[in-house]
Short mmCIF file of C-alpha atoms in Angstrom, two decimals:
data_model
loop_
_atom_site.label_atom_id
_atom_site.label_comp_id
_atom_site.label_asym_id
_atom_site.label_seq_id
_atom_site.Cartn_x
_atom_site.Cartn_y
_atom_site.Cartn_z
CA MET M 1 -7.72 -62.30 46.97
CA SER M 2 -7.40 -64.91 49.66
CA PHE M 3 -6.40 -63.89 53.17
CA ASP M 4 -5.89 -67.49 54.30
CA SER M 5 -2.11 -67.39 54.47
CA ILE M 6 -2.00 -64.15 56.43
CA ARG M 7 -4.38 -65.72 58.91
CA ARG M 8 -2.09 -68.74 59.33
CA ARG M 9 0.79 -66.36 60.02
CA SER M 10 -1.23 -64.88 62.91
CA PHE M 11 -1.53 -61.43 61.41
CA LEU M 12 -5.13 -61.30 62.62
CA LYS M 13 -6.61 -61.67 66.04
CA THR M 14 -9.49 -63.70 64.71
CA GLY M 15 -9.02 -67.38 64.05
CA ALA M 16 -12.00 -68.65 62.11
CA ALA M 17 -12.87 -67.81 58.54
CA ALA M 18 -15.75 -65.37 58.31
CA SER M 19 -15.42 -64.60 62.01
CA THR M 20 -17.30 -61.54 63.20
CA ILE M 21 -15.22 -58.60 64.35
CA GLY M 22 -18.54 -57.26 65.49
CA LEU M 23 -19.49 -53.74 66.34
CA THR M 24 -22.63 -55.18 67.87
CA GLY M 25 -21.67 -58.80 68.43
CA LEU M 26 -24.39 -59.99 66.10
CA ALA M 27 -24.19 -61.21 62.53
CA GLY M 28 -27.00 -61.18 60.06
CA CYS M 29 -28.52 -59.48 57.08
CA SER M 30 -30.71 -56.42 57.59
CA SER M 31 -31.85 -57.43 61.05
CA ILE M 32 -33.44 -54.99 63.47
CA THR M 33 -31.95 -54.37 66.90
CA GLY M 34 -34.03 -54.08 70.03
CA SER M 35 -34.07 -50.32 69.62
CA GLY M 36 -35.45 -50.66 66.11
CA THR M 37 -32.20 -49.63 64.47
CA PRO M 38 -31.36 -51.61 61.32
CA GLU M 39 -28.28 -53.79 61.64
CA LEU M 40 -26.16 -54.18 58.54
CA GLY M 41 -23.49 -56.77 57.82
CA LEU M 42 -20.27 -56.00 55.90
CA ALA M 43 -17.76 -58.64 54.74
CA PHE M 44 -14.18 -57.99 53.67
CA THR M 45 -11.20 -60.11 52.66
CA VAL M 46 -7.96 -58.18 53.21
CA PRO M 47 -7.67 -55.90 56.25
CA VAL M 48 -6.56 -52.30 55.70
CA GLU M 49 -6.28 -52.81 51.92
CA ASN M 50 -10.07 -53.25 51.91
CA PHE M 51 -10.92 -49.82 53.34
CA GLY M 52 -14.25 -50.94 54.79
CA SER M 53 -12.36 -53.22 57.19
CA LEU M 54 -11.49 -50.11 59.22
CA PHE M 55 -15.09 -49.99 60.44
CA ALA M 56 -14.07 -52.87 62.70
CA ILE M 57 -11.77 -50.56 64.73
CA GLU M 58 -13.62 -49.24 67.75
CA GLU M 59 -11.72 -45.95 67.96
CA LEU M 60 -12.65 -45.11 64.36
CA GLN M 61 -16.32 -45.90 64.87
CA ASP M 62 -16.57 -42.73 66.98
CA GLU M 63 -15.36 -40.59 64.07
CA VAL M 64 -18.42 -41.10 61.84
CA SER M 65 -21.84 -39.52 62.19
CA ASN M 66 -24.45 -42.22 61.63
CA LEU M 67 -23.15 -45.48 63.04
CA GLY M 68 -25.04 -46.37 66.20
CA SER M 69 -28.02 -44.15 65.42
CA ALA M 70 -29.11 -44.68 61.80
CA TYR M 71 -27.73 -48.24 61.73
CA GLU M 72 -25.61 -50.78 63.57
CA LEU M 73 -22.86 -52.68 61.77
CA SER M 74 -21.29 -56.14 62.02
CA VAL M 75 -17.98 -56.50 60.19
CA SER M 76 -16.71 -59.95 59.24
CA ARG M 77 -13.69 -61.33 57.43
CA ASN M 78 -13.87 -63.99 54.75
CA GLU M 79 -10.99 -65.83 53.15
CA SER M 80 -11.98 -64.88 49.61
CA THR M 81 -14.45 -62.72 47.70
CA PRO M 82 -16.43 -65.82 46.60
CA ASP M 83 -16.94 -66.56 50.31
CA SER M 84 -18.33 -63.06 50.76
CA LEU M 85 -20.68 -63.58 47.84
CA ASN M 86 -21.82 -66.85 49.37
CA ALA M 87 -22.52 -65.01 52.62
CA MET M 88 -24.59 -62.44 50.73
CA ALA M 89 -26.45 -65.18 48.89
CA ALA M 90 -27.25 -66.81 52.24
CA GLY M 91 -28.54 -63.53 53.67
CA GLU M 92 -25.75 -63.35 56.25
CA VAL M 93 -24.35 -59.97 55.15
CA ASP M 94 -25.75 -57.01 53.26
CA MET M 95 -22.54 -55.62 51.78
CA ALA M 96 -19.15 -56.93 50.70
CA LEU M 97 -15.83 -55.74 49.31
CA LEU M 98 -15.33 -57.24 45.82
CA THR M 99 -12.89 -56.84 42.94
CA THR M 100 -13.79 -56.36 39.29
CA VAL M 101 -13.73 -60.04 38.33
CA SER M 102 -15.82 -61.22 41.29
CA TYR M 103 -18.30 -58.36 40.80
CA ALA M 104 -18.74 -59.08 37.10
CA SER M 105 -19.05 -62.82 37.65
CA ALA M 106 -21.62 -62.34 40.40
CA VAL M 107 -23.75 -60.05 38.22
CA ARG M 108 -23.57 -62.34 35.19
CA GLN M 109 -24.31 -65.50 37.19
CA GLU M 110 -26.89 -63.85 39.48
CA ALA M 111 -24.99 -65.39 42.36
CA VAL M 112 -27.03 -63.45 44.94
CA PRO M 113 -30.85 -63.67 44.96
CA GLY M 114 -32.17 -60.39 43.53
CA ASN M 115 -28.61 -59.70 42.28
CA ILE M 116 -26.24 -57.01 43.54
CA SER M 117 -25.43 -53.34 42.98
CA MET M 118 -22.11 -51.56 43.36
CA ILE M 119 -22.55 -48.65 45.78
CA ALA M 120 -19.01 -47.29 46.25
CA THR M 121 -15.49 -47.52 44.89
CA ASP M 122 -12.87 -48.95 47.23
CA PHE M 123 -9.76 -48.21 45.15
CA TRP M 124 -8.44 -47.69 41.61
CA ASP M 125 -5.58 -49.39 39.80
CA ALA M 126 -3.09 -47.81 37.37
CA HIS M 127 -3.53 -44.24 38.62
CA PRO M 128 -0.52 -42.22 37.42
CA GLU M 129 0.22 -40.76 40.87
CA TRP M 130 -0.58 -43.77 43.04
CA TYR M 131 0.29 -47.46 43.32
CA GLY M 132 -0.61 -49.86 40.53
CA PHE M 133 -0.28 -53.63 40.77
CA THR M 134 3.39 -54.31 40.17
CA ILE M 135 5.31 -57.36 38.98
CA PHE M 136 8.62 -57.77 40.79
CA SER M 137 11.50 -60.16 40.17
CA GLY M 138 14.47 -60.81 42.47
CA ALA M 139 17.03 -58.17 43.38
CA ASP M 140 19.67 -59.58 41.01
CA SER M 141 17.29 -60.97 38.41
CA ASP M 142 17.80 -60.66 34.67
CA ILE M 143 14.02 -60.23 34.36
CA THR M 144 13.65 -56.48 34.00
CA GLU M 145 10.84 -56.11 31.41
CA ILE M 146 7.79 -58.04 30.24
CA ALA M 147 9.58 -59.82 27.38
CA ASP M 148 12.04 -61.29 29.90
CA LEU M 149 9.22 -63.35 31.41
CA GLU M 150 9.59 -65.87 28.59
CA GLY M 151 10.42 -69.18 30.25
CA ALA M 152 9.66 -67.81 33.73
CA ASN M 153 7.42 -69.03 36.54
CA VAL M 154 5.20 -66.12 37.60
CA GLY M 155 3.33 -66.04 40.90
CA VAL M 156 -0.29 -65.03 41.39
CA ASN M 157 -2.65 -65.67 44.31
CA ALA M 158 -5.17 -67.52 42.15
CA ARG M 159 -6.19 -67.93 38.53
CA GLY M 160 -9.27 -66.06 37.40
CA THR M 161 -8.68 -63.09 39.70
CA GLY M 162 -8.23 -59.41 38.96
CA THR M 163 -4.50 -59.70 39.60
CA HIS M 164 -4.34 -62.61 37.17
CA ALA M 165 -6.00 -60.34 34.59
CA VAL M 166 -3.19 -57.79 35.04
CA LEU M 167 -0.64 -60.54 34.40
CA GLU M 168 -2.55 -61.73 31.35
CA LYS M 169 -2.75 -58.25 29.84
CA GLY M 170 0.98 -57.79 30.38
CA ILE M 171 2.09 -61.08 28.86
CA ARG M 172 -0.06 -60.47 25.78
CA GLN M 173 1.58 -57.08 25.31
CA ALA M 174 4.86 -58.95 24.82
CA ASP M 175 3.20 -61.41 22.40
CA LEU M 176 3.70 -64.22 24.88
CA GLU M 177 1.24 -66.71 26.33
CA PHE M 178 0.98 -68.33 29.73
CA GLY M 179 1.05 -72.10 29.45
CA THR M 180 3.26 -71.92 26.37
CA ASP M 181 5.91 -69.25 26.87
CA ALA M 182 5.68 -68.81 30.65
CA GLU M 183 3.90 -70.50 33.56
CA ILE M 184 1.49 -69.26 36.21
CA VAL M 185 2.21 -70.52 39.73
CA GLU M 186 -0.52 -70.11 42.36
CA LEU M 187 0.84 -69.15 45.78
CA PRO M 188 -0.45 -67.03 48.68
CA PHE M 189 0.75 -63.43 48.45
CA PRO M 190 2.63 -63.51 51.80
CA THR M 191 4.92 -66.25 50.44
CA PHE M 192 6.01 -64.37 47.31
CA VAL M 193 9.19 -62.82 48.74
CA SER M 194 10.51 -66.12 50.04
CA ALA M 195 9.37 -67.94 46.87
CA ILE M 196 11.35 -65.52 44.69
CA ASN M 197 14.38 -65.66 46.96
CA ASP M 198 14.50 -69.46 46.96
CA GLY M 199 13.72 -69.82 43.25
CA ARG M 200 10.26 -71.35 43.39
CA ILE M 201 9.05 -68.48 41.20
CA ASP M 202 10.98 -66.00 39.10
CA ALA M 203 8.57 -63.10 39.49
CA GLY M 204 5.20 -62.31 41.02
CA ILE M 205 2.44 -59.71 41.07
CA PHE M 206 2.30 -57.74 44.33
CA PRO M 207 -0.68 -55.88 45.80
CA ALA M 208 0.19 -52.70 47.71
CA LEU M 209 0.24 -54.40 51.13
CA PHE M 210 2.81 -56.99 50.06
CA ALA M 211 4.86 -54.69 47.82
CA VAL M 212 6.30 -53.16 51.00
CA ALA M 213 8.37 -56.31 51.52
CA ALA M 214 9.38 -56.47 47.84
CA ARG M 215 10.78 -52.94 48.01
CA ALA M 216 12.56 -53.71 51.27
CA GLU M 217 14.29 -56.65 49.55
CA GLY M 218 15.44 -54.42 46.71
CA PHE M 219 13.43 -56.44 44.19
CA THR M 220 13.42 -55.43 40.53
CA GLU M 221 10.29 -53.77 39.13
CA VAL M 222 9.47 -55.60 35.90
CA TYR M 223 6.32 -53.67 35.02
CA LYS M 224 3.26 -52.16 36.63
CA SER M 225 -0.35 -51.57 35.73
CA GLN M 226 0.42 -48.07 34.53
CA ASP M 227 2.51 -49.63 31.73
CA LEU M 228 -0.57 -51.47 30.43
CA TRP M 229 -3.43 -48.98 30.65
CA ASP M 230 -3.57 -45.41 29.38
CA GLU M 231 -5.87 -44.39 32.24
CA ALA M 232 -6.69 -45.52 35.73
CA TYR M 233 -9.65 -47.85 36.20
CA PRO M 234 -11.66 -48.87 39.30
CA PHE M 235 -10.55 -52.23 40.67
CA ALA M 236 -12.25 -52.86 44.03
CA TYR M 237 -15.70 -51.89 45.30
CA THR M 238 -18.34 -52.05 47.98
CA VAL M 239 -21.41 -53.87 46.71
CA ALA M 240 -24.78 -54.51 48.34
CA SER M 241 -27.47 -57.05 47.69
CA ASN M 242 -30.44 -55.51 45.94
CA ASN M 243 -32.75 -57.08 48.51
CA SER M 244 -30.89 -55.25 51.29
CA LEU M 245 -31.07 -51.99 49.35
CA ASP M 246 -34.83 -52.44 49.01
CA GLU M 247 -35.27 -53.25 52.71
CA ASN M 248 -32.78 -50.87 54.31
CA GLY M 249 -31.79 -48.31 51.70
CA ASP M 250 -31.78 -45.43 54.18
CA ALA M 251 -29.45 -47.30 56.52
CA ILE M 252 -27.08 -48.17 53.67
CA ALA M 253 -27.09 -44.54 52.54
CA ALA M 254 -26.14 -43.58 56.10
CA PHE M 255 -23.29 -46.10 55.90
CA GLY M 256 -22.21 -44.49 52.61
CA GLU M 257 -22.04 -41.09 54.30
CA ASP M 258 -19.95 -42.60 57.09
CA LEU M 259 -17.63 -44.28 54.60
CA ASP M 260 -16.99 -40.92 52.96
CA GLU M 261 -16.32 -39.35 56.36
CA LEU M 262 -14.00 -42.18 57.34
CA VAL M 263 -11.90 -41.81 54.20
CA GLU M 264 -11.46 -38.09 54.88
CA TYR M 265 -10.67 -38.67 58.56
CA CYS M 266 -8.05 -41.31 57.79
CA TYR M 267 -6.15 -39.09 55.35
CA GLU M 268 -6.21 -36.21 57.82
CA ASN M 269 -5.08 -38.41 60.71
CA ARG M 270 -2.85 -40.91 58.95
CA SER M 271 -0.34 -41.63 61.74
CA GLU M 272 -3.09 -42.39 64.23
CA VAL M 273 -4.96 -44.62 61.77
CA VAL M 274 -1.82 -46.55 60.77
CA SER M 275 -1.11 -47.37 64.43
CA LEU M 276 -4.72 -48.32 65.14
CA ALA M 277 -4.97 -50.53 62.06
CA ALA M 278 -1.66 -52.27 62.73
CA GLU M 279 -2.63 -52.99 66.33
CA HIS M 280 -6.17 -54.13 65.58
CA PHE M 281 -5.28 -56.49 62.75
CA GLU M 282 -1.93 -57.53 64.29
CA LEU M 283 0.05 -56.39 61.27
CA PRO M 284 3.59 -55.04 61.66
CA GLU M 285 3.23 -51.26 61.91
CA GLN M 286 6.14 -50.73 59.51
CA VAL M 287 4.23 -52.72 56.86
CA VAL M 288 1.07 -50.63 57.22
CA ASP M 289 3.12 -47.43 57.39
CA GLY M 290 5.02 -48.50 54.28
CA PHE M 291 1.99 -48.14 52.02
CA PHE M 292 -1.31 -47.14 53.55
CA LEU M 293 -2.54 -43.69 52.52
CA THR M 294 0.77 -42.83 50.81
CA ASN M 295 1.62 -42.81 47.11
CA ASN M 296 2.58 -46.47 47.57
CA ASP M 297 -1.13 -47.08 48.15
CA TYR M 298 -3.90 -47.14 45.56
CA TYR M 299 -5.92 -44.08 44.66
CA ARG M 300 -8.93 -44.19 46.99
CA GLN M 301 -9.93 -40.61 47.92
CA ASP M 302 -13.08 -40.55 45.77
CA ILE M 303 -15.54 -43.32 46.64
CA THR M 304 -18.06 -42.42 43.94
CA ILE M 305 -18.37 -44.75 40.94
CA ASP M 306 -17.14 -43.68 37.53
CA ILE M 307 -19.63 -45.60 35.38
CA GLU M 308 -17.72 -45.01 32.15
CA ARG M 309 -14.42 -46.32 33.50
CA LEU M 310 -16.19 -49.20 35.22
CA GLN M 311 -17.72 -50.19 31.89
CA PHE M 312 -14.24 -50.02 30.34
CA ALA M 313 -12.88 -52.35 33.03
CA ILE M 314 -15.65 -54.92 32.50
CA ASP M 315 -15.26 -54.81 28.71
CA GLU M 316 -11.51 -55.29 29.13
CA LEU M 317 -12.15 -58.42 31.22
CA VAL M 318 -14.32 -59.77 28.43
CA GLU M 319 -11.52 -59.13 25.94
CA LEU M 320 -9.06 -60.94 28.23
CA GLY M 321 -11.42 -63.89 28.67
CA PHE M 322 -12.13 -63.39 32.37
CA VAL M 323 -15.83 -62.55 31.88
CA GLU M 324 -17.92 -64.42 29.33
CA GLU M 325 -20.07 -61.53 28.16
CA SER M 326 -20.30 -57.81 28.88
CA PHE M 327 -23.31 -56.07 30.43
CA ASP M 328 -24.51 -52.55 31.10
CA VAL M 329 -22.89 -51.68 34.42
CA GLY M 330 -25.27 -48.76 34.81
CA GLU M 331 -27.94 -51.31 35.73
CA TYR M 332 -25.77 -52.75 38.52
CA ALA M 333 -23.98 -49.70 39.91
CA THR M 334 -25.27 -46.50 41.52
CA ASN M 335 -23.97 -43.42 43.32
CA GLU M 336 -27.30 -43.01 45.11
CA TYR M 337 -25.88 -44.28 48.42
CA VAL M 338 -22.76 -42.11 48.74
CA PRO M 339 -22.35 -38.33 48.92
CA SER M 340 -21.52 -36.65 45.61
CA ASN M 341 -18.12 -34.99 45.53
#
């Protein structure tokens, strides 16, 4: 999902796309520092919602065991997951936060030399007790269920994304079709509230970060991911280039241990983390507090990979036409680099 519009609204301190929020001040793939410590690069797209982005916060770096000894880390922001894949392909970063569609496409197209492997789960969609991608219409809208989208303009950040796949699955459930019975309108997520209020779109799909504003406006919940899937499925992930895993597997495993520690620390110290994240990324604290690490956030406590549910998610994307052909995810996903829970 693109972060371009948030950047234009000055929600981030950084100004340039793919700017380094460095923990070491250096960017690069699997370089070695003067002390001989491997330096890893991690790219993300959406701050806070991509959990790995929190490694950019200096105060949280001190709460993990291995950073600074087993490895150094440079954290950078890209405007989209394809940009992160391009950075991996160029050898500029070792790891990136991707969603299901971008992961599957990268594997199928071998977008990164040596290909990639998923090493951790970032968050799940459609969990019964946590947030699932939700389609909202205006506060006084007559659109209250999927069938009401007939004739509507529906907002999504971009076609061909994981959020677009949620919309596609929903519209098919009502025996409707985008392009015939309803229209997709591509807009940046931060503009959805104003676009609904001024009539540019009739409804839109909201990630957890932006659903805070939709709830504050009293928008109408049309449907959510939980209405489409019987079970939760993994949606976003940390992936690494296979070349980096070959060259610095021990360092990446140390990062995986730190990621697990960071997740636990953040849930145990939520108020502190919300304030730190809001300040660091220049997000309104009430927005971060309105979702992060609450039941209005995605399920993200377990970072291990559920291979069976991951395979289900990929096969579903094939059925929806977002991935050309399925593949055995067990060949491109491993729990070797994170602690078992």
